[in-house]
Tab-separated table of N, CA and C in Angstrom:
chain	number	residue	atom	x	y	z
A	24	MET	N	0.154	8.412	-35.697
A	24	MET	CA	1.244	8.173	-35.336
A	24	MET	C	0.888	8.300	-33.754
A	25	ARG	N	0.392	9.343	-33.266
A	25	ARG	CA	0.207	9.450	-31.851
A	25	ARG	C	-0.637	8.136	-31.327
A	26	PHE	N	-1.434	7.845	-31.860
A	26	PHE	CA	-2.029	6.643	-31.473
A	26	PHE	C	-1.449	5.463	-31.401
A	27	VAL	N	-0.399	5.269	-32.089
A	27	VAL	CA	0.477	4.038	-31.899
A	27	VAL	C	1.251	4.423	-30.967
A	28	VAL	N	1.772	5.490	-30.652
A	28	VAL	CA	2.670	5.821	-29.447
A	28	VAL	C	1.803	5.365	-28.446
A	29	LEU	N	0.614	5.829	-28.057
A	29	LEU	CA	-0.227	5.805	-26.955
A	29	LEU	C	-0.489	4.323	-26.810
A	30	VAL	N	-0.603	3.559	-27.899
A	30	VAL	CA	-1.258	2.080	-27.503
A	30	VAL	C	0.097	1.277	-27.263
A	31	ALA	N	1.167	1.629	-27.546
A	31	ALA	CA	2.432	1.228	-27.100
A	31	ALA	C	2.835	1.342	-25.588
A	32	ALA	N	2.874	2.669	-25.378
A	32	ALA	CA	2.766	3.030	-23.880
A	32	ALA	C	1.987	2.576	-23.019
A	33	ALA	N	0.705	2.353	-23.553
A	33	ALA	CA	-0.563	1.566	-22.486
A	33	ALA	C	-0.157	0.127	-22.624
A	34	THR	N	0.264	-0.526	-23.467
A	34	THR	CA	1.013	-1.764	-23.422
A	34	THR	C	2.080	-2.017	-22.718
A	35	VAL	N	2.889	-1.318	-22.586
A	35	VAL	CA	4.028	-1.210	-21.604
A	35	VAL	C	3.553	-0.862	-20.229
A	36	MET	N	2.547	-0.024	-19.944
A	36	MET	CA	1.946	0.181	-18.565
A	36	MET	C	1.370	-1.277	-18.129
A	37	VAL	N	0.578	-1.975	-18.921
A	37	VAL	CA	-0.034	-3.150	-18.852
A	37	VAL	C	1.051	-4.129	-18.275
A	38	TRP	N	1.825	-4.252	-18.948
A	38	TRP	CA	2.817	-5.475	-18.796
A	38	TRP	C	3.669	-4.943	-17.586
A	39	LEU	N	4.075	-3.810	-17.180
A	39	LEU	CA	4.820	-3.527	-15.885
A	39	LEU	C	4.160	-4.092	-14.934
A	40	ASP	N	2.553	-3.322	-14.865
A	40	ASP	CA	1.742	-3.833	-13.751
A	40	ASP	C	1.469	-5.214	-13.383
A	41	THR	N	1.302	-5.954	-14.463
A	41	THR	CA	1.300	-7.460	-14.609
A	41	THR	C	2.417	-8.001	-13.990
A	42	SER	N	3.565	-7.514	-14.087
A	42	SER	CA	4.829	-8.165	-13.850
A	42	SER	C	4.926	-7.837	-12.388
A	43	LEU	N	4.684	-6.773	-12.304
A	43	LEU	CA	4.937	-6.017	-10.694
A	43	LEU	C	3.754	-7.124	-9.917
A	44	ALA	N	3.067	-7.495	-10.302
A	44	ALA	CA	1.850	-8.133	-9.453
A	44	ALA	C	2.415	-9.514	-9.334
A	45	LEU	N	3.037	-10.351	-10.324
A	45	LEU	CA	3.549	-11.374	-10.339
A	45	LEU	C	4.907	-11.421	-9.418
A	46	ALA	N	5.340	-10.474	-9.483
A	46	ALA	CA	6.896	-10.373	-8.671
A	46	ALA	C	6.349	-10.637	-7.001
A	47	PHE	N	5.340	-10.147	-6.695
A	47	PHE	CA	4.756	-10.022	-5.288
A	47	PHE	C	3.813	-11.141	-4.894
A	48	TYR	N	3.593	-12.046	-6.168
A	48	TYR	CA	2.846	-13.375	-5.570
A	48	TYR	C	3.592	-14.096	-4.541
A	49	CYS	N	3.214	-14.357	-3.382
A	49	CYS	CA	3.800	-15.250	-2.626
A	49	CYS	C	3.026	-16.642	-2.719
A	50	THR	N	3.682	-17.790	-2.772
A	50	THR	CA	3.402	-19.009	-2.817
A	50	THR	C	3.650	-19.767	-1.433
A	51	LYS	N	2.658	-20.302	-0.676
A	51	LYS	CA	2.743	-20.725	0.444
A	51	LYS	C	3.439	-22.170	0.425
A	52	PRO	N	4.578	-22.689	0.884
A	52	PRO	CA	5.138	-23.901	0.676
A	52	PRO	C	4.222	-25.095	1.474
A	53	SER	N	4.488	-26.247	0.991
A	53	SER	CA	3.724	-27.332	1.753
A	53	SER	C	5.027	-28.001	2.343
A	54	ALA	N	4.583	-28.490	3.541
A	54	ALA	CA	5.787	-29.519	4.129
A	54	ALA	C	5.737	-30.534	3.621
A	55	PRO	N	6.840	-31.109	3.393
A	55	PRO	CA	7.568	-32.585	2.823
A	55	PRO	C	6.706	-33.601	3.533
A	56	SER	N	6.091	-34.572	2.551
A	56	SER	CA	5.292	-35.621	2.968
A	56	SER	C	6.249	-36.749	3.991
A	57	CYS	N	7.354	-36.565	3.766
A	57	CYS	CA	8.214	-37.531	4.680
A	57	CYS	C	8.162	-37.098	6.032
A	58	ALA	N	7.921	-35.795	6.248
A	58	ALA	CA	7.967	-35.423	7.672
A	58	ALA	C	6.431	-35.757	8.559
A	59	GLU	N	5.472	-36.105	7.600
A	59	GLU	CA	4.212	-36.445	8.011
A	59	GLU	C	3.777	-37.776	8.256
A	60	ARG	N	4.619	-38.686	7.640
A	60	ARG	CA	4.345	-39.996	7.891
A	60	ARG	C	4.714	-40.511	9.273
A	61	TYR	N	4.081	-41.680	9.848
A	61	TYR	CA	3.973	-42.329	10.677
A	61	TYR	C	5.315	-43.294	10.933
A	62	GLY	N	5.457	-43.601	12.284
A	62	GLY	CA	6.726	-44.686	12.179
A	62	GLY	C	8.241	-44.011	11.962
A	63	SER	N	9.132	-44.968	12.209
A	63	SER	CA	10.639	-44.467	12.262
A	63	SER	C	10.968	-44.539	10.831
A	64	PHE	N	12.254	-43.790	10.187
A	64	PHE	CA	12.827	-43.876	9.105
A	64	PHE	C	13.146	-45.460	8.928
A	65	ASP	N	12.917	-45.934	7.584
A	65	ASP	CA	13.479	-47.278	7.449
A	65	ASP	C	15.048	-47.526	7.386
A	66	ASP	N	15.672	-46.472	6.965
A	66	ASP	CA	17.114	-46.441	6.951
A	66	ASP	C	17.800	-45.050	6.886
A	67	GLU	N	19.014	-45.223	7.027
A	67	GLU	CA	19.799	-43.815	7.125
A	67	GLU	C	19.661	-42.726	5.849
A	68	TYR	N	19.436	-43.672	4.490
A	68	TYR	CA	19.461	-42.636	3.374
A	68	TYR	C	17.935	-42.035	3.377
A	69	GLU	N	16.909	-42.695	3.911
A	69	GLU	CA	15.518	-42.262	3.820
A	69	GLU	C	15.530	-41.108	4.933
A	70	PHE	N	16.507	-41.166	6.107
A	70	PHE	CA	16.522	-40.101	7.180
A	70	PHE	C	17.109	-38.723	6.463
A	71	ASP	N	18.268	-39.042	5.917
A	71	ASP	CA	18.940	-37.856	5.293
A	71	ASP	C	18.350	-37.214	4.091
A	72	ARG	N	17.424	-38.055	3.258
A	72	ARG	CA	16.931	-37.204	2.241
A	72	ARG	C	15.684	-36.437	2.871
A	73	CYS	N	14.929	-37.172	3.692
A	73	CYS	CA	13.744	-36.195	4.727
A	73	CYS	C	14.408	-34.821	5.252
A	74	LYS	N	15.732	-35.086	5.662
A	74	LYS	CA	16.310	-33.786	6.317
A	74	LYS	C	16.405	-32.971	5.473
A	75	ARG	N	17.089	-33.367	4.264
A	75	ARG	CA	17.407	-32.466	3.210
A	75	ARG	C	15.959	-31.613	2.527
A	76	GLU	N	15.043	-32.483	2.726
A	76	GLU	CA	13.732	-31.756	2.226
A	76	GLU	C	13.202	-30.690	3.557
A	77	MET	N	13.385	-31.167	4.402
A	77	MET	CA	12.797	-30.477	5.681
A	77	MET	C	13.842	-29.012	5.688
A	78	GLU	N	14.966	-29.119	5.298
A	78	GLU	CA	15.917	-27.882	5.169
A	78	GLU	C	15.485	-26.973	4.069
A	79	ASP	N	14.899	-27.531	2.907
A	79	ASP	CA	14.640	-26.871	1.774
A	79	ASP	C	13.383	-26.184	2.252
A	80	PHE	N	12.513	-27.040	2.912
A	80	PHE	CA	11.090	-26.559	3.301
A	80	PHE	C	11.328	-25.233	4.290
A	81	LYS	N	12.132	-25.228	5.094
A	81	LYS	CA	12.687	-24.155	6.166
A	81	LYS	C	12.974	-22.708	5.146
A	82	SER	N	13.617	-23.199	4.359
A	82	SER	CA	14.105	-22.059	3.036
A	82	SER	C	13.068	-21.612	2.393
A	83	GLU	N	12.285	-22.675	2.052
A	83	GLU	CA	11.108	-22.005	1.050
A	83	GLU	C	10.252	-21.249	2.043
A	84	VAL	N	10.002	-21.723	3.330
A	84	VAL	CA	9.182	-20.962	4.348
A	84	VAL	C	9.646	-19.250	4.779
A	85	GLU	N	10.912	-19.338	4.949
A	85	GLU	CA	11.569	-18.086	4.900
A	85	GLU	C	11.620	-17.083	3.885
A	86	ARG	N	11.330	-17.691	2.636
A	86	ARG	CA	11.274	-16.914	1.436
A	86	ARG	C	9.957	-16.641	1.220
A	87	PHE	N	8.924	-17.226	1.713
A	87	PHE	CA	7.530	-17.036	1.576
A	87	PHE	C	7.255	-16.030	2.719
A	88	ILE	N	7.752	-16.090	3.907
A	88	ILE	CA	7.512	-14.773	4.900
A	88	ILE	C	8.068	-13.580	4.426
A	89	ASP	N	9.368	-13.634	3.814
A	89	ASP	CA	10.012	-12.406	3.107
A	89	ASP	C	9.062	-11.693	2.222
A	90	CYS	N	8.812	-12.768	1.396
A	90	CYS	CA	7.675	-12.240	0.142
A	90	CYS	C	6.467	-11.436	0.802
A	91	ASN	N	5.953	-12.281	1.816
A	91	ASN	CA	4.639	-11.563	2.407
A	91	ASN	C	5.028	-10.128	2.997
A	92	ASN	N	6.323	-10.068	3.784
A	92	ASN	CA	6.608	-8.885	4.190
A	92	ASN	C	6.807	-7.770	3.180
A	93	GLN	N	7.435	-7.784	2.254
A	93	GLN	CA	7.623	-6.988	1.298
A	93	GLN	C	6.307	-6.818	0.247
A	94	GLN	N	5.354	-7.605	0.390
A	94	GLN	CA	4.241	-7.217	-0.229
A	94	GLN	C	3.238	-6.246	0.925
A	95	ALA	N	3.312	-6.569	2.174
A	95	ALA	CA	2.744	-5.857	2.784
A	95	ALA	C	3.598	-4.319	3.109
A	96	ARG	N	4.749	-4.146	2.929
A	96	ARG	CA	5.286	-3.043	3.098
A	96	ARG	C	5.014	-2.244	1.488
A	97	SER	N	4.807	-2.693	0.499
A	97	SER	CA	4.534	-2.256	-0.823
A	97	SER	C	2.748	-1.948	-0.480
A	98	ASP	N	2.172	-2.469	-0.039
A	98	ASP	CA	0.827	-2.273	0.116
A	98	ASP	C	0.638	-0.903	0.955
A	99	ASN	N	1.300	-1.008	2.280
A	99	ASN	CA	1.234	0.186	3.247
A	99	ASN	C	1.826	1.478	2.474
A	100	GLU	N	2.792	1.167	1.665
A	100	GLU	CA	3.325	2.535	0.946
A	100	GLU	C	2.198	2.820	-0.163
A	101	GLU	N	1.590	2.054	-0.789
A	101	GLU	CA	0.411	2.546	-1.744
A	101	GLU	C	-0.705	3.265	-0.940
A	102	SER	N	-0.992	2.575	0.079
A	102	SER	CA	-2.092	3.081	1.005
A	102	SER	C	-2.076	4.544	1.387
A	103	ILE	N	-0.698	4.558	2.167
A	103	ILE	CA	-0.206	5.905	2.404
A	103	ILE	C	-0.267	7.145	1.180
A	104	SER	N	0.273	6.586	0.103
A	104	SER	CA	0.311	7.594	-0.991
A	104	SER	C	-1.220	8.018	-1.502
A	105	ASP	N	-1.970	6.794	-1.357
A	105	ASP	CA	-3.521	7.188	-1.876
A	105	ASP	C	-3.965	8.077	-0.751
A	106	TYR	N	-3.873	7.830	0.649
A	106	TYR	CA	-4.504	8.692	1.395
A	106	TYR	C	-3.966	10.160	1.300
A	107	LYS	N	-2.621	10.210	1.257
A	107	LYS	CA	-2.009	11.656	1.127
A	107	LYS	C	-2.396	12.182	-0.237
A	108	ASP	N	-2.729	11.555	-1.257
A	108	ASP	CA	-3.243	11.992	-2.598
A	108	ASP	C	-4.802	12.520	-2.181
A	109	ALA	N	-5.467	11.844	-1.300
A	109	ALA	CA	-6.944	12.188	-1.128
A	109	ALA	C	-7.097	13.431	-0.452
A	110	VAL	N	-6.086	13.523	0.722
A	110	VAL	CA	-6.133	14.685	1.508
A	110	VAL	C	-5.880	16.115	0.596
A	111	GLU	N	-4.666	15.734	-0.106
A	111	GLU	CA	-4.477	17.031	-1.013
A	111	GLU	C	-5.682	17.111	-2.097
A	112	SER	N	-6.385	16.377	-2.624
A	112	SER	CA	-7.465	16.699	-3.460
A	112	SER	C	-8.432	17.440	-2.558
A	113	PHE	N	-8.750	16.685	-1.405
A	113	PHE	CA	-9.782	17.479	-0.700
A	113	PHE	C	-9.437	18.715	-0.184
A	114	ASN	N	-8.295	18.992	0.250
A	114	ASN	CA	-7.977	20.278	0.702
A	114	ASN	C	-7.945	21.316	-0.602
A	115	ARG	N	-7.643	20.815	-1.821
A	115	ARG	CA	-7.628	21.863	-3.045
A	115	ARG	C	-9.157	21.965	-3.396
A	116	ARG	N	-9.908	20.994	-2.925
A	116	ARG	CA	-11.505	21.209	-3.266
A	116	ARG	C	-12.000	22.136	-2.304
A	117	ALA	N	-11.678	22.241	-1.009
A	117	ALA	CA	-12.063	22.901	0.128
A	117	ALA	C	-11.524	24.347	0.141
A	118	GLY	N	-10.459	24.399	-0.836
A	118	GLY	CA	-9.988	25.728	-0.936
A	118	GLY	C	-8.851	26.198	0.174
A	119	ASN	N	-8.079	25.054	0.890
A	119	ASN	CA	-7.353	25.240	1.802
A	119	ASN	C	-6.085	25.127	1.142
């Protein structure tokens, strides 16, 4: 019975770790192809469509930046925690 509980707990831990990793995966957006074409727009519809795509691209870039900032904060907090744990371990070993 204990083995089943341990396996279940380990499975949950792996799932949570994977979920958190995927939650912080930031995907860099690509500029819309309409913005990179040469020449003027053929008509107002094409201009309006490209303008909407550019506005969507701006939102995607903002989300990408926010995601990267969240990931950096998380990485910093983890590094600080790792450092503090190492210092505590060192001090225990040193008898301080």
